[in-house]
XYZ file of C-alpha atoms in Angstrom:
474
model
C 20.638 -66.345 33.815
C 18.712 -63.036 35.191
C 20.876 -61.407 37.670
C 20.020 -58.041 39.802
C 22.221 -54.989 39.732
C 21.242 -53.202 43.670
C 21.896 -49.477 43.386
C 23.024 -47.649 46.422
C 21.360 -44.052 47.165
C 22.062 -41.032 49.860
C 18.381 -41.955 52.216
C 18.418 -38.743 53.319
C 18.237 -37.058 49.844
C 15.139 -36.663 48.895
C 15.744 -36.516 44.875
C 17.688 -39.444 45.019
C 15.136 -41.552 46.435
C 12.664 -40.486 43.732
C 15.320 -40.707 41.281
C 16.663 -44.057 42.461
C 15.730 -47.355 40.094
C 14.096 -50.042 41.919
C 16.373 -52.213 43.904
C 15.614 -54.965 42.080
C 16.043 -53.708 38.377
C 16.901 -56.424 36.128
C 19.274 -55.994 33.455
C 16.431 -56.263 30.770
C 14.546 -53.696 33.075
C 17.826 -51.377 33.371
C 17.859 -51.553 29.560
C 14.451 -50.541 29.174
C 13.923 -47.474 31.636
C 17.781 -46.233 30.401
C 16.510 -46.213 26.915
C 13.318 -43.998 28.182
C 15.067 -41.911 30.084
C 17.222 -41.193 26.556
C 14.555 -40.441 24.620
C 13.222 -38.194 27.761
C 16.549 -36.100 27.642
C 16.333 -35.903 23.487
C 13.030 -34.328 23.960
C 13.996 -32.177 26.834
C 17.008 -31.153 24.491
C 14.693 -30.301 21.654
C 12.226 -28.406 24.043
C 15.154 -26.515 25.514
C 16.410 -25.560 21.829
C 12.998 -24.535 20.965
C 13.051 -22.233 23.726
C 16.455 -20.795 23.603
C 15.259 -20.273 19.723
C 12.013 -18.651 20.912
C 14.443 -16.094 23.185
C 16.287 -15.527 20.201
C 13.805 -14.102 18.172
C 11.590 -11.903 21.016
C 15.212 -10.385 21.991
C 15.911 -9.564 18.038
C 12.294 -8.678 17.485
C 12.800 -6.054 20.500
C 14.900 -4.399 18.414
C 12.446 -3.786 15.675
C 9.793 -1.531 15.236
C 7.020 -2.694 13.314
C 4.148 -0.469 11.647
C 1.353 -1.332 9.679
C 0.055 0.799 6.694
C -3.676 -0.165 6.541
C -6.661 1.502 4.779
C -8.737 0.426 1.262
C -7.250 0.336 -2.002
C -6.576 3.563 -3.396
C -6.068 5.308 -0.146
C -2.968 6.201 -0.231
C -1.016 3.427 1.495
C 1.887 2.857 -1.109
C 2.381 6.297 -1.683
C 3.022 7.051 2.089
C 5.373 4.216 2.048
C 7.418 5.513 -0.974
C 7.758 8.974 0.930
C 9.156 6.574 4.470
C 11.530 5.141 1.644
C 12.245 8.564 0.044
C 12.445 10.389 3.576
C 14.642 7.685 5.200
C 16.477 5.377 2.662
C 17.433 8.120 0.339
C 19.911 6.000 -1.084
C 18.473 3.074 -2.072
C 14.858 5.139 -3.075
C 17.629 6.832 -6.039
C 19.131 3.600 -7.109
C 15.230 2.379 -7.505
C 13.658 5.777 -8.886
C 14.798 4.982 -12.782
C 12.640 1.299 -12.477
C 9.744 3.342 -12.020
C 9.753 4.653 -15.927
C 8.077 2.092 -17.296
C 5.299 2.414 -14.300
C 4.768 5.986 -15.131
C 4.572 5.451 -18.681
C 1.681 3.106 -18.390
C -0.062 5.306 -16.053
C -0.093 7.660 -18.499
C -1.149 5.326 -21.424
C -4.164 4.399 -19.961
C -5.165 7.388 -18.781
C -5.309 8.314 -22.646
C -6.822 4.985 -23.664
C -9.704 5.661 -20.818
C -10.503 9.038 -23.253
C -10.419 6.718 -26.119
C -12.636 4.401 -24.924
C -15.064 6.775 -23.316
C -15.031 8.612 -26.567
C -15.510 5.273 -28.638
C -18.716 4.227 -25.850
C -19.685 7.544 -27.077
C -20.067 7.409 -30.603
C -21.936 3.740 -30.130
C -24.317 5.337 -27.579
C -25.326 8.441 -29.373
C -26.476 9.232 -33.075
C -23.917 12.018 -34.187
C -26.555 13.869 -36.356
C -29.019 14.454 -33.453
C -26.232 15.661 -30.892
C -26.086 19.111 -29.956
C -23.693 21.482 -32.231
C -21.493 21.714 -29.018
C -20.394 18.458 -29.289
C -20.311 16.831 -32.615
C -18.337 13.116 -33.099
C -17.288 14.206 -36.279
C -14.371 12.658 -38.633
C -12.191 15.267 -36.105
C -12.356 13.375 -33.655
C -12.891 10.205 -35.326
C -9.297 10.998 -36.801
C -7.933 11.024 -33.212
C -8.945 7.370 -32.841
C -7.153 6.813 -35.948
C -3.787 8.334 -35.044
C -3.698 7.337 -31.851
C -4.965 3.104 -32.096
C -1.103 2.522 -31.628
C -1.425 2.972 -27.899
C -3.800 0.125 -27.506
C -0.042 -2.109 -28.546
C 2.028 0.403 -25.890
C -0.465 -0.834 -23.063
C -0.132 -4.470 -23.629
C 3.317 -4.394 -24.092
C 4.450 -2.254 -21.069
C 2.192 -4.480 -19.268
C 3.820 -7.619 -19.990
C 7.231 -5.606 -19.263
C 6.381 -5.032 -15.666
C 4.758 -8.806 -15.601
C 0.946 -7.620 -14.933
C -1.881 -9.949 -14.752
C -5.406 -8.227 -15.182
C -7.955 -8.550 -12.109
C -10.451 -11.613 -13.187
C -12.717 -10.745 -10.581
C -12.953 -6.947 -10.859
C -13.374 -7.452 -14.309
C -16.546 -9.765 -13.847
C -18.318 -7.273 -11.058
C -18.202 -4.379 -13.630
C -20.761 -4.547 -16.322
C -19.557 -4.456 -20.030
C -21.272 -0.863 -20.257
C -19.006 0.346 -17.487
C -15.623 2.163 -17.882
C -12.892 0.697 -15.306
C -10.914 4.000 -13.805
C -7.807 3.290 -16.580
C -10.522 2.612 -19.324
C -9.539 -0.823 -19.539
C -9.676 -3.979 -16.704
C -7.658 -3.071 -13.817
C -4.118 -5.136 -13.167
C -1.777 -6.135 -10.851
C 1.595 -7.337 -10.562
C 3.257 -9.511 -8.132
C 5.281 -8.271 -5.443
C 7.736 -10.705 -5.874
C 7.649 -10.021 -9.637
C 8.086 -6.127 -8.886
C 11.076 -6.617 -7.075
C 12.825 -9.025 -9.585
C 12.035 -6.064 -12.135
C 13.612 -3.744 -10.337
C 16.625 -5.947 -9.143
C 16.896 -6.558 -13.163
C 16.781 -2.507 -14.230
C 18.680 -1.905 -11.281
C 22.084 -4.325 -12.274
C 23.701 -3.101 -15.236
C 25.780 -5.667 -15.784
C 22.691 -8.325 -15.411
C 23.671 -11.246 -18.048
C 20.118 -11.470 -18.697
C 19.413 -11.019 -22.315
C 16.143 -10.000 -21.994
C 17.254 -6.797 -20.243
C 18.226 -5.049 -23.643
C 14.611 -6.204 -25.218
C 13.166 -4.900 -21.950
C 15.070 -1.242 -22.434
C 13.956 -1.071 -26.561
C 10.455 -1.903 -25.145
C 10.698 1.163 -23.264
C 12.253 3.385 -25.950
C 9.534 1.708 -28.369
C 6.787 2.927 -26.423
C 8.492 6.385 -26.033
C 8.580 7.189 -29.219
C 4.813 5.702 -30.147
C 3.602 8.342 -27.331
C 6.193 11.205 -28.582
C 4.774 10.675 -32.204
C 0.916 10.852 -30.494
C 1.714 13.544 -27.697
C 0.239 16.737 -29.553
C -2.884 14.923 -30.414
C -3.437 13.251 -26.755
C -2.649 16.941 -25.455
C -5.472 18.063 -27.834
C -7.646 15.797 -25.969
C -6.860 16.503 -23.049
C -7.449 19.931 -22.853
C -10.480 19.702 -25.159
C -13.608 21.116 -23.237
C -15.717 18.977 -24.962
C -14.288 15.969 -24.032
C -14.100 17.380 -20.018
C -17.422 17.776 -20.879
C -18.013 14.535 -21.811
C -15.779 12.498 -19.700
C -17.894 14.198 -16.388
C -21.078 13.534 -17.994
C -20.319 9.504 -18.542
C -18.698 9.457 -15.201
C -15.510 8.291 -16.379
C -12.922 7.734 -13.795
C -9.231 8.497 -13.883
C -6.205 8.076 -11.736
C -5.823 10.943 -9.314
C -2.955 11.487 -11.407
C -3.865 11.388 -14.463
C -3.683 15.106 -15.161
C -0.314 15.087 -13.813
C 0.901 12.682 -16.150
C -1.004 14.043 -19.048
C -0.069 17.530 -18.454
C 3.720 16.298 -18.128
C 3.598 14.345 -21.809
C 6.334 16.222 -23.909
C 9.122 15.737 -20.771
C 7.809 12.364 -20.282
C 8.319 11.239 -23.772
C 11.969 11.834 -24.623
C 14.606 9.387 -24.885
C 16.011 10.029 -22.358
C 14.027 10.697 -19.429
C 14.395 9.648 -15.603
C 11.504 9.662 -13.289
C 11.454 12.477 -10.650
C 10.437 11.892 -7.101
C 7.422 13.347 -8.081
C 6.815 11.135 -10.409
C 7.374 8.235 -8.587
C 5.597 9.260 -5.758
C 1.790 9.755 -8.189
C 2.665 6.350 -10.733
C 0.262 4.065 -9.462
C 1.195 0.137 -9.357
C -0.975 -2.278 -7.465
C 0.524 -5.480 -6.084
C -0.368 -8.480 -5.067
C 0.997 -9.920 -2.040
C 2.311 -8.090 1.045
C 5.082 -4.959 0.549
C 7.412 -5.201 3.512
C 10.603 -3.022 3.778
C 13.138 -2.501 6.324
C 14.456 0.910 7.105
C 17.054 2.444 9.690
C 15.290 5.358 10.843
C 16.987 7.478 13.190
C 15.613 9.600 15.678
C 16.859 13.141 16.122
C 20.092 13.830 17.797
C 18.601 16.188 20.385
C 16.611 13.358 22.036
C 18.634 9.927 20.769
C 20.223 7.678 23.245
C 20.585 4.946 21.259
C 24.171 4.408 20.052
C 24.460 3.142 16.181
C 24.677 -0.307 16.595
C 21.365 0.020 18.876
C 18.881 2.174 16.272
C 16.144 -0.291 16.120
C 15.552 -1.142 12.484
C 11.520 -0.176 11.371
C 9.565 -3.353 9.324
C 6.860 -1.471 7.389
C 3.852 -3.908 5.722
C 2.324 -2.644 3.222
C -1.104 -5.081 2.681
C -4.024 -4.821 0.150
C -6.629 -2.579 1.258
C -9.242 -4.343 -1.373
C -11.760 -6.199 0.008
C -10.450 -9.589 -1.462
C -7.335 -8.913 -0.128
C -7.978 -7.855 3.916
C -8.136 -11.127 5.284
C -4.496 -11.324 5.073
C -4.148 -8.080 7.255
C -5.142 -10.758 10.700
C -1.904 -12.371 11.227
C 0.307 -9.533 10.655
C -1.634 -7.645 13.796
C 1.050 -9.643 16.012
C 3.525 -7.657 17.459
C 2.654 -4.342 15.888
C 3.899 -1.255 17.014
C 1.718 1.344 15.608
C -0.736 1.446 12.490
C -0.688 4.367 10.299
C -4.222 4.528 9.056
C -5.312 6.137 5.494
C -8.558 7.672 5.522
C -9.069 9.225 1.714
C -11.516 11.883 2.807
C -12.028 13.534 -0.669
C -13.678 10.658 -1.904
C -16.892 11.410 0.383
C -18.752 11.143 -3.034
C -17.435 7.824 -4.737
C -18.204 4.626 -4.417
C -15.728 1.203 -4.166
C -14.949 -0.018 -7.013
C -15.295 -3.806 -5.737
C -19.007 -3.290 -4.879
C -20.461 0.346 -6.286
C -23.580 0.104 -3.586
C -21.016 1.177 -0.739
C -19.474 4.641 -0.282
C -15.922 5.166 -0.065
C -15.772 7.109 3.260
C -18.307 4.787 4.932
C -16.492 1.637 4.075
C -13.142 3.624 5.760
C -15.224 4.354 8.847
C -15.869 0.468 9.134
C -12.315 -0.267 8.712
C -11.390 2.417 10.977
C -14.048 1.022 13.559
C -12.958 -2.421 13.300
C -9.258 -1.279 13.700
C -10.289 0.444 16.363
C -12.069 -2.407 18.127
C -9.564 -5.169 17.588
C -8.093 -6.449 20.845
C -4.670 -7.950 19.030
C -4.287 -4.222 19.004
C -5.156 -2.573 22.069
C -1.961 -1.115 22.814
C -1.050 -0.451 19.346
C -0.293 3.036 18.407
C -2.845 4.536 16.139
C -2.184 6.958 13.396
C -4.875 8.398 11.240
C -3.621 9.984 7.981
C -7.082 11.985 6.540
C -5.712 11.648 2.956
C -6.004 13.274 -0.252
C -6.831 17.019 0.955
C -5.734 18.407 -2.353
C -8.634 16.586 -4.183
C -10.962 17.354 -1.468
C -10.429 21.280 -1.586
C -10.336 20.876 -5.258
C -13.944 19.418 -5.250
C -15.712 21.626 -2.606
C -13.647 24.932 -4.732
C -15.485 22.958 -7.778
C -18.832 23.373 -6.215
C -19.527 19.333 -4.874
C -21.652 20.002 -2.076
C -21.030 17.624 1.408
C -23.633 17.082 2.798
C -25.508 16.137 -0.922
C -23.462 12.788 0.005
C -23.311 13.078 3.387
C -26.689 14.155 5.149
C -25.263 13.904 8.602
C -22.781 17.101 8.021
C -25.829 18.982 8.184
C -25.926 23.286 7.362
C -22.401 22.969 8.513
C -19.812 25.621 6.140
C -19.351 23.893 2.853
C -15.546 25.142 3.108
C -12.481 22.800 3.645
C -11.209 23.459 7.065
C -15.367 22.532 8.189
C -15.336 19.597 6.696
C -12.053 18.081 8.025
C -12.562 19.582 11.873
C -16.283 17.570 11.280
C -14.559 13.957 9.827
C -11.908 14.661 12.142
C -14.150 14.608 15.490
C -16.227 11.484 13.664
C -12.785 9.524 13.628
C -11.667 10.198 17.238
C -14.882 9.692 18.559
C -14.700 6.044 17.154
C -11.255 5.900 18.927
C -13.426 6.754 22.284
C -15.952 4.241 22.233
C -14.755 1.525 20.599
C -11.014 0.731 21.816
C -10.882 -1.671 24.581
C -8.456 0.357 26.425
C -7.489 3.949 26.324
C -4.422 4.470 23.849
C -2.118 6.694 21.792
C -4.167 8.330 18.744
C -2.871 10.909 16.528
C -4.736 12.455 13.558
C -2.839 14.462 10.311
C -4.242 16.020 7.363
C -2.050 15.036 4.248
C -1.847 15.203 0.912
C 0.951 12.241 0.739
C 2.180 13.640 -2.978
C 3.011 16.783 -1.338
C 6.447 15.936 -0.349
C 7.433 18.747 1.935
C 4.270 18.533 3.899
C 4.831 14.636 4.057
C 8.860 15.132 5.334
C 6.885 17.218 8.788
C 4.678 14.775 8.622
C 6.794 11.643 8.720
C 9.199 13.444 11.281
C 6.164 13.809 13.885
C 5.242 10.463 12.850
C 8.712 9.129 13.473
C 9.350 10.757 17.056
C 6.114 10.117 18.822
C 6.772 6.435 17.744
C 10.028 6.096 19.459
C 8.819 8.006 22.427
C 5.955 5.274 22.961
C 8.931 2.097 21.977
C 11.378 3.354 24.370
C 8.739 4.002 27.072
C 7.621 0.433 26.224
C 11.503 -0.702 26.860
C 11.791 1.493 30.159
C 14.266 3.195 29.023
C 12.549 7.095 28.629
């Protein structure tokens, strides 16, 4: 039998009478609207979490500064990010600095096997008895190949030490007659991958038994390049292969002549990487870098106590052109992007599509930076990178304006050419930001490290000047 439960309820409150069940709820009624009203609360509860959650992360994110190291591959975007790390994690950047060896001893491998294989396209492309007497491919240099085939093996195996997988896709846009910048396909290795290998080299006491194969891999390939160094030096500083190597075009690493040059320190036993050679090895991963660093401001102007130093997130993501639609969703949140503008290489062309110049495709990225509402109150910061190659190639005779018809009569002299990019760049700030913002604009050479420490120091303080006027508290 169906019986009615009659509530009572305060008349003159006007929540309770909203609130109030009908007068005539049955008990199979009651049962019903109490089990609504349940799952009502559980979702309120979840909503509530979700939101106390949410607070949680904007009040720890507030406490973070995060940057954004954008620009094309090549531009100098890892190497900037290695001098944050060696500027402001000193520490760790030391405990790290001995992984790098087997990095910097393929960068120099290659850079011999690109003079190999240039010199081997050259003796299939030319008839030795009808070359000029300056340059004969005689059984000297045929000899070379000989004595120095047993750095094809070094490549392959450092390679498959550090994990690398070679780049399908670059691989197919360059034609078989073309020489990739290392003379063989370009590679990449996992970030994830990376760090493992340098967690592994790092822990001495790792149980992992391939650690010991992994060290007489490296002391292999030492002594293979040792027992070649005097005849890749020859090479080297033959003119006849400069000659030849500018005539074919053949790219190498911006530091390959570093590398080469350093050979007989490089390949000893028992050598450690310097910061300057960690700072010109060249690794290319896949994947976005991100590191945190404690970066303190200077004692003059801090008012943050210890506890309170926000910690700096730094992304480091793939300037190729496969890679930049993964740059969108990191735009969120984003304190300031350091931009790298490689303005030496006014005369190259991408390696991902050779019809496009270098500097033009880093004016479109610049522009599009530029434009992007998600970061309209982001602080910009334009590194013009790589002035040591560019004074090296205007003292070498390259002519600007040959490349770039827009520069005009203008001084064919360093200083003009920089002032002139410089005013190209801000004026793209002008126009095409949606709102007026912080800009700044260095000349660098980010493997000159004492320049870079200035650098990173301006870099540093005009940042926290913009977050703590952001945080009202400057």
């Amino acid at each position: 039998m169906a019986f009615s439960v009659v509530f009572h309820h305060d008349a003159t409150d006007p929540l309770a009478v909203i609130s109030a069940p009908p007068p005539d709820e049955s008990s199979h009624e009651r049962a019903a609207r109490e089990e609504r009203e349940a799952e009502a609360q559980r979702i309120s509860n979840l909503i509530d979490d979700e939101i106390r959650a949410e607070r949680a992360i904007r009040k720890k994110e507030e406490g973070i500064v995060k940057i954004l190291l954008l620009g094309q591959s090549e531009s100098g975007k890892s190497t900037t990010l290695k001098n944050f790390r060696m500027r402001f994690a000193r520490d760790r950047w030391i405990e790290e600095r001995a992984s790098w060896r087997a990095v910097i001893l393929l960068n120099l491998v290659r850079s011999a096997n690109t003079i190999l294989d240039a010199l081997s396209q050259e003796m299939d492309d030319l008839d030795p008895d009808e070359l000029d007497d300056a340059f004969r491919f005689d059984d000297y240099y045929r000899q070379y190949k000989v004595r120095l085939s047993p750095l094809q093996a070094v490549e392959s195996n450092l390679k498959r030490l550090l994990g690398a997988t070679e780049d399908i896709q670059l691989r197919k846009r360059n034609s078989p007659t073309t020489i990739a910048p290392c003379g063989s396909p370009e590679f990449f290795v996992r970030s994830r991958t990376w760090r493992n290998f340098i967690q592994t080299t790092r822990d001495t006491e790792s149980p992992r038994h391939s650690c010991q194969q992994d060290l007489s891999t490296l002391l292999d390939s030492t002594d293979v390049i040792a027992n070649g160094k005097d005849d890749i030096k020859a090479l080297w500083r033959d003119s006849d292969i400069q000659a030849m190597l500018w005539r074919r075009k053949t790219r190498l690493e911006d530091s390959a002549g570093f590398f080469l040059d350093s050979i007989d320190r490089l390949s000893v036993r028992d050598y450690e990487p310097t910061d300057d050679d960690v700072l010109r090895a060249r690794l290319r991963t896949l994947d976005i870098q991100e590191h945190d660093l404690i970066i303190f401001p200077l004692c003059s102007e801090s008012i943050f106590l210890e506890t309170d130093t926000p910690k700096w997130k730094i992304f480091d993501v793939g300037g190729s052109r496969t890679q930049r639609h993964a740059w969108l969703p990191y735009f969120d949140q984003v304190n300031a992007v350091i931009f790298l503008a490689p303005i030496s290489c006014f005369d190259e062309r991408l390696l991902e599509d050779p019809r496009v110049n270098r500097l033009e495709d880093s004016f479109i990225l610049w522009k599009a930076i530029c434009s992007s509402k998600l970061l309209s109150r982001t602080i910009l910061i334009l590194f013009l990178n790589k002035m040591d190659i560019l004074e090296e190639k205007i003292r070498n005779g390259v002519t600007v304006k040959r490349y770039l018809p827009s520069y005009g009569d203008r001084p064919n002299e360093t200083n003009d050419v920089v002032k002139y990019l410089r005013q190209k760049f801000k004026d793209t700030v002008r126009y095409c930001s949606p709102e007026p913002r912080v800009f700044h604009i260095y000349p660098t050479s980010v493997i000159d490290t004492d320049s870079m420490s200035v650098t990173l120091i301006s870099v540093r303080d005009g940042i926290l000047r913009e977050y703590l006027k952001r945080a009202d508290l400057f």
